[in-house]
Structures are given as C-alpha cells and as structure tokens.
Short mmCIF file of C-alpha atoms in Angstrom, two decimals:
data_model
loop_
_atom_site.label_atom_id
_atom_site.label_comp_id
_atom_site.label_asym_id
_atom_site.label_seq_id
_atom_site.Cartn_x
_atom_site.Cartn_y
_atom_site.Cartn_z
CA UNK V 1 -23.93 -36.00 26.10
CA UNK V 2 -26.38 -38.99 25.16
CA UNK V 3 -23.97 -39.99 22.82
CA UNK V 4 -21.08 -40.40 24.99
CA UNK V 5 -23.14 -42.06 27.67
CA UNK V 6 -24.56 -44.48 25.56
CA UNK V 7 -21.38 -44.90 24.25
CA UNK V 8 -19.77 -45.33 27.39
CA UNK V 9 -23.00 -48.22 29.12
CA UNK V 10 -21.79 -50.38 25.46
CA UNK V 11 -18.29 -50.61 26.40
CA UNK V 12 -19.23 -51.41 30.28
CA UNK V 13 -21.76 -53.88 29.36
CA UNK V 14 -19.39 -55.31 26.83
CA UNK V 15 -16.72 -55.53 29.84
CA UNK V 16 -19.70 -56.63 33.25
CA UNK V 17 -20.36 -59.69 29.78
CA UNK V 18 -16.93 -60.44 30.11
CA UNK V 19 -16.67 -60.64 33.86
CA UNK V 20 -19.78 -62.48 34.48
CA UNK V 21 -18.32 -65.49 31.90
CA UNK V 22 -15.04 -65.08 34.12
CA UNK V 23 -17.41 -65.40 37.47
CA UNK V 24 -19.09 -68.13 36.01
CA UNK V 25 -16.28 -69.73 35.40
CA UNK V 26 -14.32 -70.62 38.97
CA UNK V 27 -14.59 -66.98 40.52
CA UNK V 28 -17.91 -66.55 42.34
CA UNK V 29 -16.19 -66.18 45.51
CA UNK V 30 -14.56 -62.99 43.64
CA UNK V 31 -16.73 -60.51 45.51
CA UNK V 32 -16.97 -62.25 49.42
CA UNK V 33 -13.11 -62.07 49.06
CA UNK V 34 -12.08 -58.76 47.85
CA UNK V 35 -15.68 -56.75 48.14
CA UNK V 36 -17.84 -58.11 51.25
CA UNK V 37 -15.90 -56.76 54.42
CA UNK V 38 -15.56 -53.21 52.70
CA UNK V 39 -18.79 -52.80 52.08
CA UNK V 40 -20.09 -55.02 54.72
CA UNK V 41 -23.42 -55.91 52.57
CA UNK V 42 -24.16 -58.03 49.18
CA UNK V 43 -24.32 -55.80 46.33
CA UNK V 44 -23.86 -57.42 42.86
CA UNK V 45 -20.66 -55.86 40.97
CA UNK V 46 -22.30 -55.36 38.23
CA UNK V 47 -24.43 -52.66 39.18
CA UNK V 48 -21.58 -51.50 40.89
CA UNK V 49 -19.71 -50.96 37.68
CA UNK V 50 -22.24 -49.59 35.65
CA UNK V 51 -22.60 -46.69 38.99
CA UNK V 52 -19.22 -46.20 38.44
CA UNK V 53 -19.72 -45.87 34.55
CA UNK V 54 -22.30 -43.21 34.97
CA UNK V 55 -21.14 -41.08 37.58
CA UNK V 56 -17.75 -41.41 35.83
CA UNK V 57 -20.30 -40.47 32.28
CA UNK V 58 -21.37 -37.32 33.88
CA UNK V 59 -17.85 -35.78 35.40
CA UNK V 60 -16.61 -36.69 31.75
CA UNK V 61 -19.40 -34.70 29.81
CA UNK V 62 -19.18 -31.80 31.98
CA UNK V 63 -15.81 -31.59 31.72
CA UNK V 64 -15.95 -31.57 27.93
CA UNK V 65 -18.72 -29.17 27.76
CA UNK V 66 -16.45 -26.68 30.09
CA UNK V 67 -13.02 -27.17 27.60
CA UNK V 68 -15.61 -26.31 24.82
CA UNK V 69 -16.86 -22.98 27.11
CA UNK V 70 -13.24 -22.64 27.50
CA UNK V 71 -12.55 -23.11 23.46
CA UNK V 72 -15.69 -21.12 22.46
CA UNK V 73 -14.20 -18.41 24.96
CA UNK V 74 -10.94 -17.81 23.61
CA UNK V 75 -12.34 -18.15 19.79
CA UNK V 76 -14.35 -15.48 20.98
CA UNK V 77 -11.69 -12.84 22.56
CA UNK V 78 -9.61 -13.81 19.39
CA UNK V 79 -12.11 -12.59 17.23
CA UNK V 80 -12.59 -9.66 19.75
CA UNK V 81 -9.01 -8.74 19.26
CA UNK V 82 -8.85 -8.75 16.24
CA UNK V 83 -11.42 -6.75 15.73
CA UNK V 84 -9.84 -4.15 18.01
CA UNK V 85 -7.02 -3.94 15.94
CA UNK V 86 -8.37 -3.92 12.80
CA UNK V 87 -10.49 -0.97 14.67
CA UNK V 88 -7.39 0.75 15.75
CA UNK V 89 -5.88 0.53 12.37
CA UNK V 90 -8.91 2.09 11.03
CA UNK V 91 -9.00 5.22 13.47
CA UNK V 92 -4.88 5.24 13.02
CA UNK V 93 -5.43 5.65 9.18
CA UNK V 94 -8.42 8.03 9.50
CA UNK V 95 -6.35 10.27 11.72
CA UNK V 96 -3.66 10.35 9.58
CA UNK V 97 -5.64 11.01 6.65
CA UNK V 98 -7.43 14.07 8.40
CA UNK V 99 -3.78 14.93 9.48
CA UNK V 100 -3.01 15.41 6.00
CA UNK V 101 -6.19 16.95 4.67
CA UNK V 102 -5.86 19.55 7.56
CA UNK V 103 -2.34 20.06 6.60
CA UNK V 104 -2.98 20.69 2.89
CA UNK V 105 -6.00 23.06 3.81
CA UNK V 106 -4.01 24.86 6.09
CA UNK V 107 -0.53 24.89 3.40
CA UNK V 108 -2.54 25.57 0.54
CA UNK V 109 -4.32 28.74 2.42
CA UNK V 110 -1.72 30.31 3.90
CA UNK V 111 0.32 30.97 0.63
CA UNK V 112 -0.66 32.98 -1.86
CA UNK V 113 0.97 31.44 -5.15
CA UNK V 114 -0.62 27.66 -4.48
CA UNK V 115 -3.91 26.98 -6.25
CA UNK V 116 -4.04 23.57 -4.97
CA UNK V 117 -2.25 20.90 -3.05
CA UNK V 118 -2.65 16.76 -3.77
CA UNK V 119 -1.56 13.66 -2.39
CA UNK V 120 -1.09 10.67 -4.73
CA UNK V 121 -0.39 6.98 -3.46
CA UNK V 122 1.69 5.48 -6.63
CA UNK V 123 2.92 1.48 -7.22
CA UNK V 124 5.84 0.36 -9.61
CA UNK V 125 5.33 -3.25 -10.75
CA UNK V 126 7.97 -4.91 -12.50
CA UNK V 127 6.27 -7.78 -15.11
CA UNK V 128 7.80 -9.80 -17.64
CA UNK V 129 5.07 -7.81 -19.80
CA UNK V 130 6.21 -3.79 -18.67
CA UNK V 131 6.58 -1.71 -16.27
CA UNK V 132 3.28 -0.79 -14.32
CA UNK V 133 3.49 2.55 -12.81
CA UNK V 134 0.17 3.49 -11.39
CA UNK V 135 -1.36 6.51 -9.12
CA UNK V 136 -4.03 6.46 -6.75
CA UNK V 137 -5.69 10.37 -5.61
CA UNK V 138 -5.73 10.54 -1.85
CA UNK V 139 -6.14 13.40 -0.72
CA UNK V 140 -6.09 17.21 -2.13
CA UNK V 141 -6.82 20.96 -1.30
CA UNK V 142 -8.05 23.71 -3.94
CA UNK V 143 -8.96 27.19 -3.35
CA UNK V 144 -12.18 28.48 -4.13
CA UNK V 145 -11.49 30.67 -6.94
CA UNK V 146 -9.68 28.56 -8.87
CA UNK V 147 -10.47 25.42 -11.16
CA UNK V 148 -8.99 22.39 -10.61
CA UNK V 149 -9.31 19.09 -13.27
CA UNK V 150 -7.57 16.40 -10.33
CA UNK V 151 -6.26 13.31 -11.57
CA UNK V 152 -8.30 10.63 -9.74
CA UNK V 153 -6.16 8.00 -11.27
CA UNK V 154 -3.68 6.66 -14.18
CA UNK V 155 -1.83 3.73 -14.88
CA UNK V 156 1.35 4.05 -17.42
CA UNK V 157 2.83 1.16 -18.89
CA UNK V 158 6.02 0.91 -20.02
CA UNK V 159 8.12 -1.67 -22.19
CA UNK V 160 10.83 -3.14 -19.80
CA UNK V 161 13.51 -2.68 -22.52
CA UNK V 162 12.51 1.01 -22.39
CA UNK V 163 12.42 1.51 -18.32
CA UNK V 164 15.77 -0.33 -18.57
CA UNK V 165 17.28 1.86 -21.65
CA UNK V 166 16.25 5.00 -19.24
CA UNK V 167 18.15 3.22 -16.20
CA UNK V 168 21.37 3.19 -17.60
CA UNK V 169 20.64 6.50 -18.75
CA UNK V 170 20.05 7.87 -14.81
CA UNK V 171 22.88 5.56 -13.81
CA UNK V 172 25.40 7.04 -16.42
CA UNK V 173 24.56 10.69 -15.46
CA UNK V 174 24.59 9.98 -11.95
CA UNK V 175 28.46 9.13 -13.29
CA UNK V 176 28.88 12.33 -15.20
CA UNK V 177 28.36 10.03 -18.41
CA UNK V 178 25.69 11.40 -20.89
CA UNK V 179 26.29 8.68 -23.58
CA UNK V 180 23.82 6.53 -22.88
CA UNK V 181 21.60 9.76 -22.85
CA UNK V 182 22.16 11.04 -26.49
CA UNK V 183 22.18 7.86 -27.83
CA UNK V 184 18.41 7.42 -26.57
CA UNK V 185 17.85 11.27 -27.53
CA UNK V 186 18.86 10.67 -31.05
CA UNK V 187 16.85 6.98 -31.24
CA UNK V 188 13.55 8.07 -29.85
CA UNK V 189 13.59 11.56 -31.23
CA UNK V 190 13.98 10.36 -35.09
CA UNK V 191 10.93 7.67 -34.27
CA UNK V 192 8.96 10.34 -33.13
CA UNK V 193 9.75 13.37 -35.56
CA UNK V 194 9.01 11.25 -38.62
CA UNK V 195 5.56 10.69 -37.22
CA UNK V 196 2.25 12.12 -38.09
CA UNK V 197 -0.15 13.37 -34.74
CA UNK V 198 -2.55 11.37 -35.72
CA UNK V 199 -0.10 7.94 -35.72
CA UNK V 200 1.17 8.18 -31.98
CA UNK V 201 -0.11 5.83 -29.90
CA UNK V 202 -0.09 6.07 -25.94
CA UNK V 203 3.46 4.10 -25.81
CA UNK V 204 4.86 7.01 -28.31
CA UNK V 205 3.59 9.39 -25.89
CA UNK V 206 5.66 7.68 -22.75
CA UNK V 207 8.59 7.15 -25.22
CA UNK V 208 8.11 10.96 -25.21
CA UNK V 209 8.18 12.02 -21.57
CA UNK V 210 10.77 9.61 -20.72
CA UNK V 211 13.00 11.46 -23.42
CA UNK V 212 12.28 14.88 -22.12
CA UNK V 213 12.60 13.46 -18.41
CA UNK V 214 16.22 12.13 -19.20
CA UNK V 215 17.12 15.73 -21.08
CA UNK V 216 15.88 17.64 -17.55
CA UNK V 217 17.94 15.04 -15.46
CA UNK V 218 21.14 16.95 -17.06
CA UNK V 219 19.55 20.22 -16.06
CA UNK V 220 20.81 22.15 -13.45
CA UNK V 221 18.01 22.75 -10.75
CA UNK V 222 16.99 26.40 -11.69
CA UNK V 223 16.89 25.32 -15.79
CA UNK V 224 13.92 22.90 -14.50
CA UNK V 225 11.26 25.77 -15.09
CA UNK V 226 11.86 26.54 -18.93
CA UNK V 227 10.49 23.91 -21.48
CA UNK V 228 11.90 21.30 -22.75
CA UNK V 229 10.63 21.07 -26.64
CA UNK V 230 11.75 18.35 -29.61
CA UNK V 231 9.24 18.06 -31.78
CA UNK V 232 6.50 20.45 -33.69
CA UNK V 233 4.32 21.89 -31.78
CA UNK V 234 1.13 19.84 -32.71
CA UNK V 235 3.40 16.85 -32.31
CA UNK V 236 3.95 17.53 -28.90
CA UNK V 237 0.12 18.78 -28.32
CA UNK V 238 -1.23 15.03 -29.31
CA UNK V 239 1.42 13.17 -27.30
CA UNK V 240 1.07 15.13 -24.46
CA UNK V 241 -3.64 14.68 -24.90
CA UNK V 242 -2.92 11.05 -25.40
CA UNK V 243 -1.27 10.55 -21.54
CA UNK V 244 -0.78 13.11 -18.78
CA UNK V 245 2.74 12.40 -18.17
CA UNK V 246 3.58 15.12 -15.25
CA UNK V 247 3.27 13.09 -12.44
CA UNK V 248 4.62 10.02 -13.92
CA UNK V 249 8.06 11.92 -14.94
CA UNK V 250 7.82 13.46 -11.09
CA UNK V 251 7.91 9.82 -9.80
CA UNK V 252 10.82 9.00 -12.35
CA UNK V 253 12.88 11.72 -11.53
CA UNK V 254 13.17 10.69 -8.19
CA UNK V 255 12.88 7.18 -8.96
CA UNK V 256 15.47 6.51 -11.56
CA UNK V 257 17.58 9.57 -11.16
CA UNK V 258 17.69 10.24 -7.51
CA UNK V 259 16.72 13.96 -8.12
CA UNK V 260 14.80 15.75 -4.73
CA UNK V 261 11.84 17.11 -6.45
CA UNK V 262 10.66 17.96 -10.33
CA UNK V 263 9.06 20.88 -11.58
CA UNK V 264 7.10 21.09 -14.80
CA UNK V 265 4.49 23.76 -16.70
CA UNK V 266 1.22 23.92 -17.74
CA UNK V 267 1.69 25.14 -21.36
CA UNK V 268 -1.72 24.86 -23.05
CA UNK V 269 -3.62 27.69 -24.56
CA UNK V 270 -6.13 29.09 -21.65
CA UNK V 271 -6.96 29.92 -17.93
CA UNK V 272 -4.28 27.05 -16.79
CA UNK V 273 -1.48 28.40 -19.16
CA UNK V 274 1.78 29.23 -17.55
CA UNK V 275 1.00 27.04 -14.04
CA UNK V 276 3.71 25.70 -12.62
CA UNK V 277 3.57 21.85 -10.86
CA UNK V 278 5.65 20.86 -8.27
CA UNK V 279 6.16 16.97 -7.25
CA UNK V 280 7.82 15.11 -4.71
CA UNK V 281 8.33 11.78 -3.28
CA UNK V 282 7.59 10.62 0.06
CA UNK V 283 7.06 7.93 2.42
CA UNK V 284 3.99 7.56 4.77
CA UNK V 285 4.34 4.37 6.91
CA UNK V 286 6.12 2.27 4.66
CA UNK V 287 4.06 3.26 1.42
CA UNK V 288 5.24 5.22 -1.48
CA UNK V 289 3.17 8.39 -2.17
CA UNK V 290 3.88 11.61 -3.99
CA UNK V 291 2.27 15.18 -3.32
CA UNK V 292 1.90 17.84 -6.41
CA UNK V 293 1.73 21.52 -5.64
CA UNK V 294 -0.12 23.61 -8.03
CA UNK V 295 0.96 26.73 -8.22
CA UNK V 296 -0.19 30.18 -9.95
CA UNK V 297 1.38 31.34 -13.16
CA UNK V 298 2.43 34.69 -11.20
CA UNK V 299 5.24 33.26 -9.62
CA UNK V 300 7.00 33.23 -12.89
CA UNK V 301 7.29 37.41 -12.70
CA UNK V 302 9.61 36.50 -9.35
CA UNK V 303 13.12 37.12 -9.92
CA UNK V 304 14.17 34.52 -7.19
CA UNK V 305 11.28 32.16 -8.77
CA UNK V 306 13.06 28.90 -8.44
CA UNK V 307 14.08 29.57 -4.85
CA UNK V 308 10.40 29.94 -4.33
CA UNK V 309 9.24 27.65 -5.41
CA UNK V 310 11.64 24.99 -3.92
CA UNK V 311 10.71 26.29 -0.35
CA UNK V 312 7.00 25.73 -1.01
CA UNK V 313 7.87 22.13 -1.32
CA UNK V 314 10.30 21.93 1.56
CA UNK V 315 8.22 24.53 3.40
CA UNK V 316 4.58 21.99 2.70
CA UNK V 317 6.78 18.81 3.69
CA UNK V 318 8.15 20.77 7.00
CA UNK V 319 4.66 21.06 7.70
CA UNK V 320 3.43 17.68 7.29
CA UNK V 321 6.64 16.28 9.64
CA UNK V 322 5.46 18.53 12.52
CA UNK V 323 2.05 17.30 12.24
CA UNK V 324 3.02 13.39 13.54
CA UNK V 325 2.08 11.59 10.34
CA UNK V 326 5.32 9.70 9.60
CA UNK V 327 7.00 10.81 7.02
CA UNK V 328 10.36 9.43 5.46
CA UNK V 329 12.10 10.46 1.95
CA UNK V 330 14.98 10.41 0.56
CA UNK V 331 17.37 13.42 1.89
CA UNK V 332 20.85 11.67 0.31
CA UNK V 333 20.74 14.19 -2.73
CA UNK V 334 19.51 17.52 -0.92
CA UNK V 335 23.13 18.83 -0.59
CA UNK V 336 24.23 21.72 -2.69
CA UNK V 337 21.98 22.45 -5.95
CA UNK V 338 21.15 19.09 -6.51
CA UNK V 339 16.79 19.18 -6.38
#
C-alpha cells in the first residue's frame, strides 16, 4: 500500500506543480470563481487535491487488496478441487481394485480345478527400434496349498519386420490363406533347428513363440490343449528358460489374430507339470489388461476338458461384469467355435 500511495502523492504533486505555475500565471481568481460559493470558505486547492489523492489512495488499495482476497480465494478452491478429484479418482481406482481382488478370491475359491487367478495390465509400443510389448502384475489370487512363481513383470521386444511378418500371417488366415504362414514356418524353423541351446539368444526365443503362436492360430479351438513341438526337446527347453512367452502369445492371439481366449501347458518336469493356463483380453476403463487362470493338471482326465475350461474363463469374466468394474472386450469372434 505505501508504494502505491507514495506513488500516487508524486504524480499529484507533479500535477498541484503544474497548476500553481498555471495560477501564477493569470488564474488566481481560479478558485473565487468556480470554488468560493460552494464551499463558502477559503481553502487552498492544493490541499484540496492532495485530500482527494489520499482518500482516493485508500478506496484504491483496498480495493486491490480485496481482488487479491478474491484471486487468492479462487486459487485456493481450484487447488481444493482438484484435490477432490484427484481424491475421488483415488477411492474410484481403489474400489475397483478391491472389486477385482474380491472377485478373484471369491472365482478362484469356489472352483475346484483353479490354482490361481491374475490380472496383468499390458502396453504395445510401436518404435522405429521394435515392438515393445510389456506386462505389469495387478492383481492375483492363489490357494493355499498350492505354489505359485507370479510374473511380477516382463517386457518382450520384438523386431518390427518380425511383428509385421506375423501380421500378414493373422491377416491371411483370418482370409482362409495359410501362405504367408508356412512360408514363416519353414524360414524361422530352419534358423532355429540348425542351432545349438547354448547359441539362442532371447530374440530366437520370441522368433520361437511367435512361430508356434501362428501354427495354434490354424487350430481349431479344442486342438489348443495338445502341444505344439518343432524342435528337440532341449532346444525347446532353453528357448522357452530364456523368455516366458505364455502370456505374451495370450496377448498376440487376441491381438493379431482376433482369437477370444488362448490356452497353453505347463510342460516342465515337476509339481507344475501338466497345468493348464488360460488368458484373455479385456478392457477396464479404457486400459488394456489381460487375466490368466491357472488351472490344475486334473482337468486334463475330463472328457469334455476344453468345454471346461472355456466356461471358467467366460464363467470368471461373467463374474467380474456383475461386480460394476467396467469391463469391455472384444465379443466380434465369440460366434460358433471360434475361441
């Protein structure tokens, strides 16, 4: 406020200098003229002007400092709003996490073949370097008596000439044309089968699960179960150590060949030998994520096994509709066999 005032006094002394040179100059009679009979006594205009300046000084200064109250005020329930929002996102995503988590509990419980159900958020990032797939864990359920090694994350990287190859590959047998597909079967199988274990890389090892996910895109849905198999098996045993490929080849499947779901086995020597994984993709507010059923090797001895195991999937996604959460996928292939 000092500021302004003094600021203010300057420029009305700078003006009274002016007028008094003009007074003294012809114009004495200024104030008996125009002043005198209003006010009816002598008061030198000066000091009526620099009233005016001060009272004029104050109303000005407390009018700015109330537009700044004003200013501060609505910075203030700005930042207040946001904050509620940002707060209501929060307790939005919490619930629908805990929607989820009590979902998978309660799936994952309640029938008897799953070991263990998982939610994975994934990302496919198209470089001039590769394609980035990569997978987030989000949430998962296991039962007590069984061990469970989750995948807390994995990026795959992929040559773009590759990912493209195994898009016209999806795009020719979603045409009923398997060219394009035994071309790439005969290329990348005679790189691989000349190969010792101990000279694949991790690129060999996607090269090999995109060649067995482009054989099991010609399968019907029921043939999804059984193995598919190339190379020898300690080949197959190092490319398959060097990258965990399952989920990746679930996301594909869906991804580049518009199938509903994938299915693959656990195949290993051991406790985990013979356990079957289910995968498929969804949608939870706008974001791509993908769920993975584990289920026990029993379900195998089922005559009707497929069957089964395609209602877990539809039975667990059901479940997590009816719940609120906001799920979307892609239902344009679910007619007739097609998984």
């Amino acid at each position: 406020m000092r500021s302004r005032l003094v600021t203010w006094l300057f420029l009305s002394w700078a003006v009274i200098f002016l007028i008094n040179i003009w007074f003294e100059n012809g114009t004495g009679d200024l104030y008996n003229s125009y002043f005198a009979d209003v006010l009816k006594y002598p008061v030198p205009l000066i000091y009526l002007l620099l009233a005016g300046v001060v009272v004029f000084s104050i109303f000005d200064e407390r009018a700015r400092r109330h537009q700044d109250e004003v200013n501060d005020l609505k910075e203030h329930l700005k930042d207040e709003t946001r904050i509620v929002i940002q707060n209501y996102k929060e307790l939005h995503r919490f619930k629908t996490q805990e929607a989820i988590q009590e979902t998978m509990e309660r799936f994952t419980v309640s029938h008897p073949y799953v070991i263990a159900t998982q939610l994975y958020e994934y990302s496919i990032k198209r470089m001039r370097k590769g394609t980035t797939v990569s997978v987030r864990h989000v949430n998962g359920h296991v039962i007590e008596t069984e061990d469970l090694n989750a995948m807390l994350g994995m990026t795959y990287r992929i040559k773009n000439d590759l990912y493209k190859d195994y898009e016209q590959v999806a795009a020719g047998l979603l045409q009923e044309d398997r060219d394009k597909l035994y071309a790439m079967i005969r290329r990348d199988h005679a790189r691989l089968a000349v190969m010792k274990p101990e000279q694949y890389t991790e690129e060999d090892a996607i090269i090999y699960s995109l060649l067995q996910l482009g054989v099991q895109a010609s399968f019907k849905p029921e043939e999804l179960v059984r193995t598919v198999s190339f190379l020898k098996e300690e080949q197959e045993a190092e490319l398959e150590d060097l990258k965990r490929a399952g989920i990746l080849k679930g996301i594909l499947h869906t991804v580049l060949f518009k199938r509903h779901f994938y299915l693959f086995r656990y195949e290993k020597e051991g406790e985990k030998k013979g356990r079957v994984y289910l995968t498929k993709n969804i949608t939870i507010k706008g974001k791509p994520y993908v769920f993975l059923l584990t289920l026990s090797p029993e379900i195998a001895y089922e005559e009707d096994q497929y069957e089964q195991i395609k209602n877990l999937g539809d039975t667990f996604l059901e479940m997590l509709m009816q719940n609120g959460i906001g799920i979307e996928y892609n239902s344009r292939n679910e007619g007739g066999d097609t998984p």
